Amino acid sequence: MNTIKSYIGNHKNRFVEELIELLKIPSISADSAYKKDILLTADFVLESLKKAGCDHVELFETPGNPIVYGEKIIDKNLPTVLVYGHYDVQPADPIDLWNSPPFEPVIKTTAIHPEGAIFARGACDDKGQMYMHIKAFEYMIAEGNLPCNVKFMIEGEEEVGSKNLSWFVPRNKEKLANDVILISDTGMIANDIPSITTGLRGLSYVEVEVTGPNRDLHSGLYGGAVANPINILTKMIASLHDQHNRISIPGFYDDVEELALVERAEMAKAPFSLENYKKDLDIDAVYGEEGYTTNERNSIRPTLDVNGIWGGYTGEGAKTVIASKAFAKISMRLVPNQNWEKITELFKNHFESIAPASVKVVVKPHHGGQGYVTPMDTIEYQAASKAYEASFGKKPIPQRSGGSIPIVALFEKELKSKTILMGFGLDSDAIHSPNEHFGIWNYLKGIETITYFYKYFIELYQK
Ligand code: BES
Ligand code: MN
Ligand code: MN
C-alpha cells in the first residue's frame, strides 16, 4: 500500500511529463484561430480522466468550446465532490517578453521555486492546478481509497466569461448534483504560509467608444476647433475617480458591504510586507483608495481600471492627426454584495451623461459576474483546513482574493452548493503575464493536499 507521499515519490516525473504535454497545446479561448487546439486539449483532458479511473466520461459540445465531464460514482449514498477547472488559457502576448516560447514548456529554478518551476502559458492558470485534481484522483483509484463520489467538469471558456457553461449548468442540475465544489484556480500567500481563498470579486467588463468628427483630421488645420476624442476619452476616464481615489459613479458604492473593524483587524493579521511588495513591482509607492490598506484595496474593495486604450497614430515617427475615434476597455472588480448587471447599467448611464455634446459615446457591456464568499463554519472548510495542516504542517490562513471566477456564484445559485477554493499558485507565478510558471513543489503539494481533503471531508461528513 502506498501513501500519497510515496505514490508521488514514485510517479512525480510522469506527473510533470504529462502536464508538460498538456501545456504544449495552445488552448487560447480568446482567439478563434486556436479552435483546433481547444478541441485537442479537451480530448487530452477527457483521456486523462478515463485513464485515471473515471467510469463515465463525456464531451459536451456547445456553441463555443466543449465541456469535459467525467465521474466515478462508488455509492449513491455517499457524498459527491464536484471538481471544476478550466483547460483554456489566456493569449500569450506580448510574446517578445517571454524568455522561452509560451507553448514549449521548460523547467527552470527561481528564487521562490528552488525545486524548479514549469514555464508555460497555463502552467498555473489553470492547466497545472486543474491537473493536480486528476492526479490526486488517479492515486485514490490506484490505491483503492477514494472515499466518496467524484464528478469532474472542466471547461474551455473560463478566460472569456464562461458563457456556455452558464447555459449548461442550470440545464444539467441533476447530472451536476454534488455536496461540495472543489476548485484549484486561485493562489496562496507563500509556500511556507498556506492560505485558503475565502472570497472572489465580481466583475463588470465594458468597452467604450468615443467618436468626434466623422473622419481623421489634420491636427493643425482642425486642432483647437473640434473635440479630439482621445483628449475627451482620457478626461472622462480621469473623472471616474475622485481625489480620494474613490470611484465617482453615482450609486457605485451603495451595495458595498463595509467590513466591521474586527474583521478588518483579523484580515490584517495575514503576513504581508509592503516593502517586499513594492520591491517586487519596482515601485516607490502604492496607490489606491484612501483609508484602506493594500490588502484591503485588492480584496474587499471594488475597483475600476482601464485595461486597454487606443486610437490615433501609434506607429513609428510622428503623424499629425486628430483621430475620429478613441476606445478603451474597462474592468470593474466588485465585492460580493454588488450586482454586476446593476453596476454595468450605472456605468453606462454615468459615462454617457458626462460626455460633452461634441462627441458621441457608445458603451458596450462585455461580460461580468458576481463575487463570492466561502463560509468558514462548514465541514468542507474544516476539511480543507485540516488537509493543509496535514500537508504543510501549518494551519492555513483564510484570505479573500481580488480575482474573479464568476461561475462560482452561479454554482451556488443553481446547484445550491458551496465552493472550496484550494489554490496553490503564488502571485509571483505571473498568470496572464509573460513567463507564467508553476512551481513543481506547489504542483506536487497540491496533489497531496487534495487527497487529504477527501479523507477529512468524508470523516467529518460521517461524524
Ligand atoms: N484563475 C483566475 C482567477 C483568479 C486568479 C482568482 C488568482 C484568484 C486568484 C481566472 O482564470 C481568471 O483569470 N479570471 C478572470 C475573470 C474572467 C471572467 C475572465 C479574472 O479574474 O480576470
Ligand atoms: Mn483560472
Ligand atoms: Mn485566468
XYZ file of C-alpha atoms and ligand atoms in Angstrom:
487
model
C 0.000 0.000 0.000
C 1.252 3.430 -0.966
C 0.739 6.617 0.963
C 0.184 9.688 -1.172
C 3.726 10.793 -0.365
C 5.266 7.560 -1.611
C 2.954 7.483 -4.628
C 4.070 10.998 -5.569
C 7.685 9.971 -4.985
C 7.268 7.068 -7.415
C 5.368 8.952 -10.099
C 6.452 12.566 -9.919
C 8.469 12.502 -13.141
C 5.498 11.158 -15.047
C 3.172 13.695 -13.351
C 5.415 16.501 -14.594
C 5.828 14.994 -18.078
C 2.087 14.619 -18.522
C 1.495 18.227 -17.507
C 4.172 19.348 -19.958
C 2.345 17.531 -22.772
C -0.878 19.290 -21.799
C 0.873 22.669 -21.729
C 2.200 22.208 -25.247
C -1.269 22.615 -26.749
C -2.102 26.322 -27.187
C -5.718 26.305 -25.997
C -6.288 30.057 -26.217
C -10.016 30.684 -25.915
C -9.918 34.380 -26.835
C -8.657 33.693 -30.363
C -10.715 31.537 -32.720
C -7.574 30.639 -34.674
C -6.843 28.125 -31.879
C -10.131 26.242 -32.138
C -8.376 23.035 -33.233
C -6.055 23.209 -30.236
C -9.023 23.786 -27.952
C -10.532 20.531 -29.214
C -7.220 18.680 -28.842
C -6.914 19.927 -25.281
C -10.466 18.894 -24.413
C -9.654 15.409 -25.749
C -6.442 15.280 -23.759
C -8.347 16.088 -20.550
C -11.062 13.567 -21.389
C -8.481 10.820 -21.991
C -6.688 11.716 -18.737
C -9.907 11.343 -16.794
C -10.575 7.999 -18.432
C -7.055 6.731 -17.724
C -7.139 7.948 -14.128
C -10.256 5.882 -13.462
C -13.495 7.662 -14.308
C -16.113 5.100 -15.204
C -18.029 7.539 -17.344
C -16.640 10.407 -19.406
C -18.415 12.682 -21.810
C -17.611 15.626 -24.041
C -20.410 18.174 -24.169
C -20.353 20.195 -27.350
C -21.525 23.785 -27.004
C -21.827 26.644 -29.497
C -18.376 27.559 -28.138
C -15.780 25.238 -26.618
C -16.639 21.770 -25.300
C -17.147 20.999 -21.636
C -15.294 17.907 -20.413
C -17.167 15.774 -17.923
C -16.106 12.678 -16.020
C -17.367 10.827 -12.988
C -16.712 7.994 -10.619
C -19.757 7.035 -8.601
C -18.843 4.473 -5.977
C -22.010 4.578 -3.877
C -25.125 6.680 -4.319
C -25.449 7.050 -0.554
C -22.057 8.672 -0.225
C -21.452 12.388 -0.765
C -20.181 13.749 -4.070
C -17.353 16.178 -4.732
C -17.615 18.215 -7.942
C -14.242 19.345 -9.260
C -14.294 22.375 -11.549
C -11.377 23.732 -13.557
C -10.587 25.191 -16.965
C -8.403 23.949 -19.796
C -8.404 27.202 -21.764
C -5.627 29.738 -21.310
C -5.020 33.436 -21.846
C -3.362 34.674 -25.029
C 0.436 34.615 -24.737
C 1.203 38.104 -25.965
C 3.358 40.121 -25.659
C 5.385 37.178 -27.000
C 8.646 39.188 -27.065
C 8.706 39.364 -23.285
C 8.813 35.589 -22.833
C 12.238 34.125 -22.081
C 11.165 30.841 -23.685
C 8.259 30.126 -26.060
C 4.935 30.028 -24.157
C 3.905 26.633 -25.546
C 7.288 24.936 -25.278
C 7.377 24.286 -21.524
C 10.748 24.398 -19.779
C 11.724 23.762 -16.168
C 13.858 26.410 -14.504
C 14.626 27.204 -10.899
C 13.822 30.606 -9.401
C 14.495 32.188 -6.005
C 10.976 31.294 -4.877
C 10.968 27.907 -6.640
C 14.355 26.346 -5.850
C 13.000 22.921 -6.844
C 12.076 24.170 -10.279
C 9.041 25.644 -11.948
C 7.409 24.849 -15.267
C 7.334 27.911 -17.513
C 4.457 27.924 -19.998
C 1.168 29.690 -20.616
C -1.434 27.969 -18.443
C 1.135 26.308 -16.165
C -0.570 27.785 -13.106
C -3.819 29.173 -14.601
C -5.296 26.674 -14.799
C -3.892 23.583 -16.510
C -1.364 22.787 -13.792
C -3.812 23.338 -10.968
C -6.644 21.513 -12.721
C -4.396 18.546 -13.496
C -3.474 18.171 -9.794
C -7.044 17.003 -9.231
C -6.794 14.337 -11.916
C -3.547 13.046 -10.398
C -4.973 13.070 -6.861
C -7.918 11.098 -8.229
C -5.577 8.700 -10.043
C -3.845 7.962 -6.726
C -7.091 7.348 -4.848
C -8.306 4.986 -7.566
C -4.962 3.190 -7.867
C -4.766 2.636 -4.125
C -8.471 1.907 -3.715
C -9.029 4.652 -1.165
C -11.366 7.041 -2.934
C -13.833 7.678 -0.083
C -16.739 9.278 -1.973
C -18.140 10.026 -5.428
C -16.350 12.454 -7.719
C -17.513 14.433 -10.725
C -15.196 16.494 -12.900
C -16.347 19.404 -15.012
C -13.513 21.076 -16.895
C -14.493 23.911 -19.218
C -12.778 25.732 -22.060
C -14.166 29.253 -21.823
C -13.308 30.496 -18.349
C -10.913 33.129 -19.628
C -13.611 34.577 -21.891
C -16.517 34.635 -19.444
C -17.903 31.037 -19.227
C -20.886 31.889 -21.405
C -21.735 28.356 -22.462
C -21.114 26.864 -19.047
C -23.599 29.386 -17.647
C -26.123 27.923 -20.068
C -25.130 24.327 -19.332
C -25.229 24.363 -15.520
C -28.902 25.288 -14.958
C -29.897 22.672 -17.572
C -27.918 19.834 -16.019
C -28.611 20.255 -12.332
C -29.197 16.582 -11.715
C -26.084 15.459 -13.510
C -24.009 18.008 -11.598
C -25.648 17.428 -8.195
C -22.985 17.462 -5.501
C -22.237 18.127 -1.847
C -19.280 20.402 -2.335
C -17.440 22.029 -5.235
C -13.666 21.940 -5.199
C -11.601 24.345 -7.313
C -7.888 24.989 -7.630
C -7.714 28.159 -9.681
C -6.516 30.710 -7.140
C -3.355 31.273 -5.128
C -1.881 31.158 -1.673
C 0.254 33.601 0.307
C 3.611 31.780 0.166
C 4.972 28.240 0.179
C 5.567 28.491 3.932
C 2.332 30.429 4.573
C -0.522 28.285 3.271
C -3.856 30.012 2.812
C -7.331 29.151 1.621
C -9.125 31.590 -0.652
C -12.410 32.564 1.002
C -13.565 35.247 -1.394
C -13.592 36.204 -5.052
C -14.515 39.553 -6.504
C -17.250 40.071 -9.043
C -16.631 41.702 -12.372
C -18.193 44.063 -14.874
C -16.262 44.459 -18.112
C -17.177 47.142 -20.636
C -15.804 48.695 -23.786
C -16.290 52.363 -24.624
C -16.098 54.141 -27.938
C -15.878 57.913 -28.303
C -16.492 59.405 -31.738
C -15.729 63.015 -32.630
C -15.617 64.269 -36.219
C -16.640 61.831 -38.936
C -13.041 61.302 -40.174
C -9.434 61.686 -39.106
C -8.361 65.321 -39.429
C -5.146 67.317 -39.851
C -4.306 68.381 -36.299
C -3.085 71.770 -37.492
C -5.994 72.661 -39.716
C -8.665 71.491 -37.291
C -6.819 71.286 -33.929
C -8.358 73.534 -31.306
C -11.664 73.873 -33.115
C -13.150 70.389 -32.746
C -13.274 67.852 -29.948
C -10.366 65.402 -30.014
C -11.924 62.060 -28.997
C -8.699 60.900 -27.353
C -8.468 64.077 -25.255
C -12.121 63.714 -24.311
C -11.923 59.992 -23.543
C -8.909 60.403 -21.250
C -10.593 63.309 -19.463
C -13.766 61.258 -18.969
C -11.767 58.319 -17.679
C -9.782 60.534 -15.318
C -13.026 61.842 -13.848
C -14.121 58.330 -12.827
C -12.007 58.579 -9.652
C -12.143 61.463 -7.184
C -9.250 62.987 -5.232
C -9.550 60.237 -2.616
C -9.298 57.589 -5.300
C -12.880 56.622 -4.817
C -14.986 55.786 -7.845
C -17.197 58.744 -8.688
C -20.040 56.926 -10.442
C -23.221 57.825 -8.506
C -24.554 54.812 -6.603
C -21.436 52.709 -7.208
C -20.833 52.042 -3.503
C -24.492 51.670 -2.496
C -24.397 47.886 -2.046
C -20.797 47.549 -0.916
C -20.635 45.652 2.320
C -18.427 47.549 4.764
C -16.458 45.104 6.852
C -16.548 45.574 10.608
C -13.325 46.821 12.177
C -12.821 43.495 13.925
C -13.000 41.691 10.591
C -10.515 44.106 9.091
C -8.237 43.623 12.077
C -8.481 39.856 11.556
C -7.559 40.298 7.884
C -4.615 42.484 8.782
C -3.083 39.572 10.716
C -2.165 37.845 7.451
C 1.567 38.207 6.907
C 2.331 40.932 4.396
C 5.350 43.094 3.716
C 4.669 46.364 1.940
C 8.396 46.769 1.391
C 8.674 43.457 -0.453
C 5.511 44.205 -2.374
C 6.972 47.462 -3.652
C 10.338 45.903 -4.329
C 8.796 43.057 -6.326
C 6.947 45.538 -8.546
C 9.769 48.094 -8.626
C 7.543 50.937 -7.440
C 8.316 53.648 -4.869
C 4.801 53.867 -3.512
C 1.488 52.058 -3.682
C -1.658 53.809 -4.862
C -5.339 53.356 -4.119
C -8.478 54.250 -2.259
C -7.835 56.380 0.797
C -8.486 54.770 4.163
C -7.710 51.194 3.136
C -4.614 49.026 3.218
C -3.083 47.386 0.167
C -4.587 44.028 1.047
C -7.997 45.599 1.545
C -7.797 47.574 -1.683
C -7.264 44.431 -3.707
C -9.770 42.173 -2.000
C -12.689 43.726 -0.093
C -12.919 46.984 -2.075
C -14.285 47.495 -5.578
C -12.129 48.999 -8.313
C -12.287 50.493 -11.786
C -9.352 50.027 -14.157
C -8.663 50.767 -17.785
C -7.321 47.544 -19.307
C -6.551 48.940 -22.720
C -6.850 52.236 -24.554
C -6.301 53.022 -28.205
C -6.903 55.407 -31.027
C -4.971 57.713 -33.321
C -1.483 57.170 -34.601
C 0.817 54.827 -32.680
C 3.213 53.761 -35.431
C 6.797 54.836 -35.922
C 7.633 58.513 -36.116
C 5.032 61.256 -35.892
C 1.798 61.811 -37.714
C -0.151 64.998 -37.044
C -3.693 63.800 -36.777
C -6.867 64.132 -34.768
C -8.434 60.705 -34.797
C -12.115 60.314 -35.392
C -12.458 57.678 -32.683
C -10.960 56.617 -29.356
C -11.579 53.399 -27.446
C -10.983 51.848 -24.052
C -11.670 48.580 -22.290
C -12.576 48.997 -18.641
C -12.998 46.458 -15.865
C -14.697 46.979 -12.559
C -13.912 44.481 -9.806
C -16.860 44.181 -7.485
C -17.353 42.938 -3.972
C -19.841 40.188 -3.157
C -22.963 42.241 -2.452
C -22.712 44.388 -5.593
C -24.841 43.267 -8.530
C -22.749 43.258 -11.691
C -25.626 43.992 -14.034
C -26.701 46.957 -11.946
C -23.132 48.286 -11.864
C -22.834 47.895 -15.637
C -26.021 49.947 -16.004
C -24.748 52.621 -13.579
C -21.506 52.850 -15.512
C -23.271 53.146 -18.860
C -25.640 55.875 -17.691
C -22.909 57.825 -15.983
C -20.400 57.568 -18.807
C -22.953 58.689 -21.363
C -24.064 61.547 -19.130
C -20.578 63.034 -18.713
C -19.851 63.134 -22.448
C -19.707 66.643 -23.903
C -22.077 67.396 -26.785
C -19.122 67.463 -29.187
C -18.707 63.651 -29.136
C -20.857 60.541 -29.335
C -20.301 57.812 -26.762
C -21.173 54.128 -27.014
C -20.790 51.810 -24.020
C -20.709 48.106 -24.863
C -21.039 45.727 -21.926
C -18.872 42.596 -22.330
C -19.268 40.067 -19.572
C -19.404 40.000 -15.844
C -20.308 38.015 -12.814
C -20.962 38.048 -9.121
C -18.392 37.794 -6.358
C -18.388 35.010 -3.826
C -17.579 34.413 -0.162
C -16.907 30.909 1.175
C -18.471 30.348 4.592
C -15.960 29.013 7.102
C -18.358 27.327 9.522
C -18.866 24.257 7.340
C -17.413 20.758 7.332
C -15.931 21.335 3.895
C -13.980 24.373 5.076
C -12.817 22.427 8.123
C -11.805 19.531 5.895
C -9.799 21.846 3.671
C -8.160 23.460 6.665
C -7.166 20.071 8.084
C -5.863 18.988 4.701
C -3.443 21.929 4.555
C -2.403 21.285 8.125
C -1.590 17.702 7.206
C 0.476 18.574 4.148
C 2.045 21.934 5.103
C 2.284 21.322 8.845
C 0.567 24.672 9.430
C -2.980 25.881 9.738
C -3.951 27.792 6.585
C -4.948 31.442 6.762
C -8.287 32.380 5.184
C -7.745 35.062 2.576
C -10.075 36.947 0.247
C -8.737 37.205 -3.251
C -9.020 40.062 -5.696
C -9.504 37.834 -8.728
C -12.765 36.580 -10.177
C -14.246 33.233 -11.143
C -17.799 34.329 -11.951
C -19.148 30.811 -12.423
C -18.726 30.133 -8.671
C -21.661 32.397 -7.752
C -23.737 30.709 -10.435
C -22.866 27.281 -8.994
C -24.216 28.411 -5.654
C -27.394 29.790 -7.189
C -28.152 26.807 -9.439
C -26.601 23.841 -7.655
C -27.051 25.155 -4.109
C -23.591 24.111 -3.104
C -20.636 25.869 -1.577
C -17.251 26.104 -3.211
C -13.892 25.478 -1.581
C -11.046 27.310 -3.298
C -7.814 25.421 -2.759
C -5.288 27.357 -4.797
C -1.575 26.549 -4.853
C -0.237 29.272 -7.145
C 1.732 32.300 -5.994
C 1.135 35.910 -7.039
C 4.650 35.891 -8.484
C 3.791 32.993 -10.839
C 2.862 35.615 -13.445
C -0.533 34.299 -14.521
C -1.876 36.198 -17.552
C 1.640 37.641 -17.995
C 4.746 36.664 -19.933
C 6.766 33.865 -18.275
C 3.858 32.324 -16.406
C 5.090 29.421 -14.314
C 4.035 26.946 -11.644
C 6.364 25.532 -9.010
C 6.872 21.775 -9.171
C 6.830 21.739 -5.382
C 3.457 23.525 -5.479
C 2.138 21.092 -8.074
C 3.047 18.043 -6.007
C 1.995 19.681 -2.715
C -1.346 20.454 -4.311
C -1.861 16.831 -5.304
C -1.030 15.717 -1.772
C -3.298 18.287 -0.104
C -6.233 17.423 -2.361
C -6.112 13.758 -1.348
C -6.208 14.789 2.325
C -9.238 16.949 1.604
C -11.194 13.867 0.518
C -10.103 11.957 3.579
C -11.146 14.654 6.071
C -14.264 15.589 4.175
C -15.714 12.078 4.422
C -14.596 11.748 8.040
C -16.372 14.953 9.051
C -19.340 14.172 6.843
C -19.927 10.819 8.520
C -19.479 12.119 12.047
N -7.863 31.839 -12.140
C -8.220 33.170 -12.467
C -8.843 33.924 -11.311
C -8.005 34.080 -10.072
C -6.621 34.049 -10.101
C -8.645 34.243 -8.877
C -5.884 34.177 -8.933
C -7.924 34.406 -7.717
C -6.545 34.353 -7.738
C -9.205 33.127 -13.644
O -8.746 32.274 -14.665
C -9.305 34.481 -14.251
O -8.350 34.931 -14.829
N -10.464 35.130 -14.122
C -10.696 36.379 -14.762
C -12.167 36.647 -14.924
C -12.781 36.021 -16.125
C -14.240 36.417 -16.237
C -12.068 36.345 -17.407
C -10.129 37.491 -13.931
O -10.093 37.424 -12.691
O -9.705 38.474 -14.557
Mn -8.099 30.490 -13.921
Mn -7.145 33.373 -15.766
